mmCIF file of C-alpha atoms in Angstrom:
data_model
loop_
_atom_site.group_PDB
_atom_site.id
_atom_site.type_symbol
_atom_site.label_atom_id
_atom_site.label_comp_id
_atom_site.label_asym_id
_atom_site.label_seq_id
_atom_site.Cartn_x
_atom_site.Cartn_y
_atom_site.Cartn_z
ATOM 1 C CA UNK A 1 -38.426 -5.542 54.024
ATOM 2 C CA UNK A 2 -36.813 -2.217 53.145
ATOM 3 C CA UNK A 3 -40.037 0.733 53.381
ATOM 4 C CA UNK A 4 -39.203 4.819 53.163
ATOM 5 C CA UNK A 5 -39.957 6.681 56.893
ATOM 6 C CA UNK A 6 -41.124 9.777 57.157
ATOM 7 C CA UNK A 7 -41.043 12.075 60.177
ATOM 8 C CA UNK A 8 -42.681 13.650 61.605
ATOM 9 C CA UNK A 9 -46.197 11.667 61.070
ATOM 10 C CA UNK A 10 -48.300 14.938 61.978
ATOM 11 C CA UNK A 11 -47.537 18.493 62.243
ATOM 12 C CA UNK A 12 -49.798 21.373 62.820
ATOM 13 C CA UNK A 13 -48.589 24.544 62.000
ATOM 14 C CA UNK A 14 -49.425 28.542 61.714
ATOM 15 C CA UNK A 15 -49.933 30.201 57.985
ATOM 16 C CA UNK A 16 -46.718 31.817 57.318
ATOM 17 C CA UNK A 17 -44.000 29.618 59.054
ATOM 18 C CA UNK A 18 -41.949 27.799 57.476
ATOM 19 C CA UNK A 19 -41.741 23.666 57.878
ATOM 20 C CA UNK A 20 -39.266 20.815 57.145
ATOM 21 C CA UNK A 21 -40.951 17.114 56.420
ATOM 22 C CA UNK A 22 -38.093 14.925 55.967
ATOM 23 C CA UNK A 23 -38.282 10.866 54.292
ATOM 24 C CA UNK A 24 -35.675 7.998 54.577
ATOM 25 C CA UNK A 25 -35.798 6.961 51.018
ATOM 26 C CA UNK A 26 -35.136 3.161 50.835
ATOM 27 C CA UNK A 27 -30.932 2.702 50.659
ATOM 28 C CA UNK A 28 -30.176 1.765 47.346
ATOM 29 C CA UNK A 29 -32.683 3.783 45.868
ATOM 30 C CA UNK A 30 -31.662 6.564 43.724
ATOM 31 C CA UNK A 31 -34.805 8.591 42.335
ATOM 32 C CA UNK A 32 -36.829 10.678 44.938
ATOM 33 C CA UNK A 33 -40.524 12.690 44.690
ATOM 34 C CA UNK A 34 -42.169 14.534 46.726
ATOM 35 C CA UNK A 35 -46.428 13.795 46.127
ATOM 36 C CA UNK A 36 -49.751 15.487 48.491
ATOM 37 C CA UNK A 37 -52.754 14.565 48.487
ATOM 38 C CA UNK A 38 -55.436 16.956 49.986
ATOM 39 C CA UNK A 39 -58.277 15.625 51.807
ATOM 40 C CA UNK A 40 -60.810 13.618 49.130
ATOM 41 C CA UNK A 41 -58.293 14.706 46.042
ATOM 42 C CA UNK A 42 -55.882 12.520 43.752
ATOM 43 C CA UNK A 43 -51.732 12.073 44.720
ATOM 44 C CA UNK A 44 -50.215 14.807 42.428
ATOM 45 C CA UNK A 45 -47.026 15.129 42.013
ATOM 46 C CA UNK A 46 -44.683 18.069 43.527
ATOM 47 C CA UNK A 47 -40.613 16.801 42.804
ATOM 48 C CA UNK A 48 -38.334 14.587 41.698
ATOM 49 C CA UNK A 49 -34.919 14.373 42.630
ATOM 50 C CA UNK A 50 -32.249 12.364 41.313
ATOM 51 C CA UNK A 51 -28.076 12.824 41.252
ATOM 52 C CA UNK A 52 -28.828 16.035 44.147
ATOM 53 C CA UNK A 53 -30.391 18.319 41.772
ATOM 54 C CA UNK A 54 -34.200 18.336 40.961
ATOM 55 C CA UNK A 55 -35.420 16.715 37.738
ATOM 56 C CA UNK A 56 -39.050 17.791 37.232
ATOM 57 C CA UNK A 57 -41.197 19.940 38.880
ATOM 58 C CA UNK A 58 -44.680 20.144 39.029
ATOM 59 C CA UNK A 59 -46.413 23.836 39.131
ATOM 60 C CA UNK A 60 -47.259 23.350 42.306
ATOM 61 C CA UNK A 61 -44.072 23.064 43.942
ATOM 62 C CA UNK A 62 -43.641 26.978 43.870
ATOM 63 C CA UNK A 63 -40.435 28.637 45.134
ATOM 64 C CA UNK A 64 -42.075 27.974 48.196
ATOM 65 C CA UNK A 65 -41.444 25.087 47.847
ATOM 66 C CA UNK A 66 -37.406 23.510 47.869
ATOM 67 C CA UNK A 67 -35.975 19.525 48.358
ATOM 68 C CA UNK A 68 -32.867 19.012 49.814
ATOM 69 C CA UNK A 69 -30.855 15.974 50.538
ATOM 70 C CA UNK A 70 -28.604 17.081 52.870
ATOM 71 C CA UNK A 71 -26.754 13.180 53.668
ATOM 72 C CA UNK A 72 -26.808 10.375 52.371
ATOM 73 C CA UNK A 73 -29.764 9.244 53.503
ATOM 74 C CA UNK A 74 -32.585 12.124 54.376
ATOM 75 C CA UNK A 75 -34.778 13.986 51.563
ATOM 76 C CA UNK A 76 -36.278 16.941 53.363
ATOM 77 C CA UNK A 77 -40.025 19.053 51.455
ATOM 78 C CA UNK A 78 -39.024 22.545 52.677
ATOM 79 C CA UNK A 79 -42.022 24.708 52.581
ATOM 80 C CA UNK A 80 -40.766 28.688 53.640
ATOM 81 C CA UNK A 81 -44.087 30.134 54.713
ATOM 82 C CA UNK A 82 -46.944 28.018 55.066
ATOM 83 C CA UNK A 83 -50.314 28.795 53.386
ATOM 84 C CA UNK A 84 -53.948 27.543 54.589
ATOM 85 C CA UNK A 85 -54.287 25.600 51.116
ATOM 86 C CA UNK A 86 -50.785 23.315 51.721
ATOM 87 C CA UNK A 87 -52.731 21.636 54.204
ATOM 88 C CA UNK A 88 -52.694 17.980 52.965
ATOM 89 C CA UNK A 89 -50.185 14.340 53.627
ATOM 90 C CA UNK A 90 -47.130 14.481 52.021
ATOM 91 C CA UNK A 91 -46.365 11.653 50.487
ATOM 92 C CA UNK A 92 -42.120 10.560 50.143
ATOM 93 C CA UNK A 93 -41.489 8.184 47.469
ATOM 94 C CA UNK A 94 -38.437 6.393 45.621
ATOM 95 C CA UNK A 95 -37.324 3.642 43.045
ATOM 96 C CA UNK A 96 -34.407 2.027 41.950
ATOM 97 C CA UNK A 97 -34.505 3.702 38.455
ATOM 98 C CA UNK A 98 -37.118 5.970 36.523
ATOM 99 C CA UNK A 99 -37.456 3.107 34.047
ATOM 100 C CA UNK A 100 -41.119 2.647 34.966
ATOM 101 C CA UNK A 101 -39.806 1.402 38.048
ATOM 102 C CA UNK A 102 -42.110 0.323 40.997
ATOM 103 C CA UNK A 103 -42.087 3.960 43.498
ATOM 104 C CA UNK A 104 -42.667 3.095 47.025
ATOM 105 C CA UNK A 105 -44.631 5.941 49.307
ATOM 106 C CA UNK A 106 -43.923 6.328 52.920
ATOM 107 C CA UNK A 107 -46.473 6.517 55.206
ATOM 108 C CA UNK A 108 -47.266 10.699 55.173
ATOM 109 C CA UNK A 109 -47.141 13.333 56.658
ATOM 110 C CA UNK A 110 -50.039 14.935 57.751
ATOM 111 C CA UNK A 111 -49.545 18.639 57.778
ATOM 112 C CA UNK A 112 -52.358 21.201 59.268
ATOM 113 C CA UNK A 113 -51.992 24.872 58.567
ATOM 114 C CA UNK A 114 -54.462 26.939 60.844
ATOM 115 C CA UNK B 1 -59.340 15.414 28.856
ATOM 116 C CA UNK B 2 -58.245 14.760 32.418
ATOM 117 C CA UNK B 3 -54.984 12.681 32.619
ATOM 118 C CA UNK B 4 -55.913 9.046 34.726
ATOM 119 C CA UNK B 5 -59.511 8.682 35.303
ATOM 120 C CA UNK B 6 -61.854 6.438 37.332
ATOM 121 C CA UNK B 7 -65.069 5.693 38.846
ATOM 122 C CA UNK B 8 -65.413 6.559 41.675
ATOM 123 C CA UNK B 9 -67.652 5.016 42.854
ATOM 124 C CA UNK B 10 -68.356 4.025 45.897
ATOM 125 C CA UNK B 11 -68.552 0.424 44.903
ATOM 126 C CA UNK B 12 -70.907 -1.759 47.908
ATOM 127 C CA UNK B 13 -69.658 -5.870 46.944
ATOM 128 C CA UNK B 14 -71.056 -8.497 49.297
ATOM 129 C CA UNK B 15 -68.024 -10.705 50.881
ATOM 130 C CA UNK B 16 -67.743 -13.435 47.679
ATOM 131 C CA UNK B 17 -68.404 -11.598 44.861
ATOM 132 C CA UNK B 18 -66.047 -10.486 42.060
ATOM 133 C CA UNK B 19 -65.645 -6.709 41.147
ATOM 134 C CA UNK B 20 -64.035 -5.033 38.618
ATOM 135 C CA UNK B 21 -62.806 -1.396 38.113
ATOM 136 C CA UNK B 22 -61.943 0.430 35.356
ATOM 137 C CA UNK B 23 -59.414 3.228 34.365
ATOM 138 C CA UNK B 24 -58.675 5.534 30.993
ATOM 139 C CA UNK B 25 -56.331 7.896 30.511
ATOM 140 C CA UNK B 26 -55.123 10.511 28.288
ATOM 141 C CA UNK B 27 -51.127 10.111 27.491
ATOM 142 C CA UNK B 28 -50.385 7.060 24.897
ATOM 143 C CA UNK B 29 -47.102 7.441 25.383
ATOM 144 C CA UNK B 30 -47.273 6.426 28.397
ATOM 145 C CA UNK B 31 -45.418 2.834 29.368
ATOM 146 C CA UNK B 32 -46.072 2.220 32.770
ATOM 147 C CA UNK B 33 -49.151 0.654 34.373
ATOM 148 C CA UNK B 34 -49.721 0.536 38.033
ATOM 149 C CA UNK B 35 -52.754 0.133 40.401
ATOM 150 C CA UNK B 36 -52.495 0.927 43.824
ATOM 151 C CA UNK B 37 -54.584 0.839 47.418
ATOM 152 C CA UNK B 38 -55.064 2.814 49.910
ATOM 153 C CA UNK B 39 -56.688 2.746 52.547
ATOM 154 C CA UNK B 40 -58.169 5.124 55.214
ATOM 155 C CA UNK B 41 -55.806 7.982 55.400
ATOM 156 C CA UNK B 42 -52.983 5.727 54.542
ATOM 157 C CA UNK B 43 -49.927 6.030 52.120
ATOM 158 C CA UNK B 44 -50.815 4.008 48.791
ATOM 159 C CA UNK B 45 -49.852 0.681 48.497
ATOM 160 C CA UNK B 46 -48.450 -1.056 44.839
ATOM 161 C CA UNK B 47 -50.408 -3.621 44.638
ATOM 162 C CA UNK B 48 -49.407 -5.256 41.192
ATOM 163 C CA UNK B 49 -48.530 -3.038 37.741
ATOM 164 C CA UNK B 50 -49.667 -3.883 34.908
ATOM 165 C CA UNK B 51 -48.293 -5.780 31.416
ATOM 166 C CA UNK B 52 -49.967 -5.845 28.107
ATOM 167 C CA UNK B 53 -50.126 -9.435 28.360
ATOM 168 C CA UNK B 54 -52.172 -9.093 31.368
ATOM 169 C CA UNK B 55 -50.828 -10.280 34.274
ATOM 170 C CA UNK B 56 -52.946 -12.373 38.002
ATOM 171 C CA UNK B 57 -51.862 -12.228 41.083
ATOM 172 C CA UNK B 58 -53.989 -14.655 43.443
ATOM 173 C CA UNK B 59 -57.703 -12.985 43.388
ATOM 174 C CA UNK B 60 -56.419 -10.396 41.340
ATOM 175 C CA UNK B 61 -56.022 -9.591 37.328
ATOM 176 C CA UNK B 62 -55.427 -6.707 35.646
ATOM 177 C CA UNK B 63 -55.464 -5.890 32.288
ATOM 178 C CA UNK B 64 -54.291 -2.853 29.812
ATOM 179 C CA UNK B 65 -55.383 -2.384 26.301
ATOM 180 C CA UNK B 66 -53.324 0.585 24.528
ATOM 181 C CA UNK B 67 -55.524 0.828 21.977
ATOM 182 C CA UNK B 68 -58.397 2.004 24.001
ATOM 183 C CA UNK B 69 -55.603 3.467 26.532
ATOM 184 C CA UNK B 70 -58.036 1.455 29.612
ATOM 185 C CA UNK B 71 -56.299 -0.736 31.969
ATOM 186 C CA UNK B 72 -58.685 -2.425 34.231
ATOM 187 C CA UNK B 73 -58.591 -4.707 37.289
ATOM 188 C CA UNK B 74 -61.045 -7.366 38.497
ATOM 189 C CA UNK B 75 -60.658 -8.626 41.922
ATOM 190 C CA UNK B 76 -62.296 -12.549 42.190
ATOM 191 C CA UNK B 77 -63.773 -14.021 45.699
ATOM 192 C CA UNK B 78 -63.755 -11.091 47.832
ATOM 193 C CA UNK B 79 -62.730 -10.543 50.707
ATOM 194 C CA UNK B 80 -63.642 -7.833 54.281
ATOM 195 C CA UNK B 81 -60.149 -7.494 53.939
ATOM 196 C CA UNK B 82 -60.214 -5.946 50.339
ATOM 197 C CA UNK B 83 -62.326 -2.933 51.669
ATOM 198 C CA UNK B 84 -60.436 0.495 50.428
ATOM 199 C CA UNK B 85 -59.885 2.329 47.223
ATOM 200 C CA UNK B 86 -58.538 1.389 44.226
ATOM 201 C CA UNK B 87 -56.066 4.260 42.598
ATOM 202 C CA UNK B 88 -55.298 3.938 38.748
ATOM 203 C CA UNK B 89 -51.426 4.682 38.282
ATOM 204 C CA UNK B 90 -49.923 5.983 35.320
ATOM 205 C CA UNK B 91 -45.935 6.854 34.230
ATOM 206 C CA UNK B 92 -45.327 10.287 32.613
ATOM 207 C CA UNK B 93 -42.038 10.180 30.630
ATOM 208 C CA UNK B 94 -40.412 13.116 31.215
ATOM 209 C CA UNK B 95 -37.209 12.850 32.573
ATOM 210 C CA UNK B 96 -37.881 10.612 35.825
ATOM 211 C CA UNK B 97 -41.024 9.367 35.350
ATOM 212 C CA UNK B 98 -43.511 10.686 37.787
ATOM 213 C CA UNK B 99 -46.168 8.590 38.272
ATOM 214 C CA UNK B 100 -49.550 10.591 37.170
ATOM 215 C CA UNK B 101 -52.706 8.653 40.279
ATOM 216 C CA UNK B 102 -56.616 8.710 38.697
ATOM 217 C CA UNK B 103 -58.076 10.144 42.118
ATOM 218 C CA UNK B 104 -59.271 6.596 42.950
ATOM 219 C CA UNK B 105 -62.267 3.847 43.186
ATOM 220 C CA UNK B 106 -63.527 3.324 46.262
ATOM 221 C CA UNK B 107 -64.477 -0.641 46.724
ATOM 222 C CA UNK B 108 -66.988 -1.695 50.328
ATOM 223 C CA UNK B 109 -66.882 -5.416 50.591
ATOM 224 C CA UNK B 110 -70.002 -6.659 52.499
ATOM 225 C CA UNK B 111 -70.214 -9.166 55.230
#
């Protein structure tokens, strides 16, 4: 069964450093998402991406964040200058289409900012 | 009002019992509804979509009440492996239907 994959599974970084989180969505999917979950809190939407551009972003997704689809398979989330409060689990998701279609989540990257 | 609200639990239920979770949502324009299951430190995994007519998948039954903006999940004959956090989720009718999650309800099945 096809699945969303993410790398790395864990990332530890110093405050102020840049991190890039990588995702490989399911191959025939067209819509891509990043969510995050701070420990003990709910899963929160960050950004959606379709047709090589951001479709929607949340208030969390400020200028420190960017997304890219550098080739036909990878979908990346970059945090330019990490803050302590960026420590969270980051989930990538993809769906075949937007209209109520199921989003499939990757296993997540656990980011710890020290 | 919070967008998606759930009782956080925990629900401690003996194996074999029936347990029900409820969820309310604030956006009356939401069109798609889901229950996800999340194990500790893992990703949300779709348990089932929720349809207006209600739907059943084995031991799991989901119901939707649009008038009351209320979603439910019933688990019959609970198993130890059902222990997890159950996330209620609704789509937000923006351009790309982002999902709004509740904080989840923790379920512990006791042997």
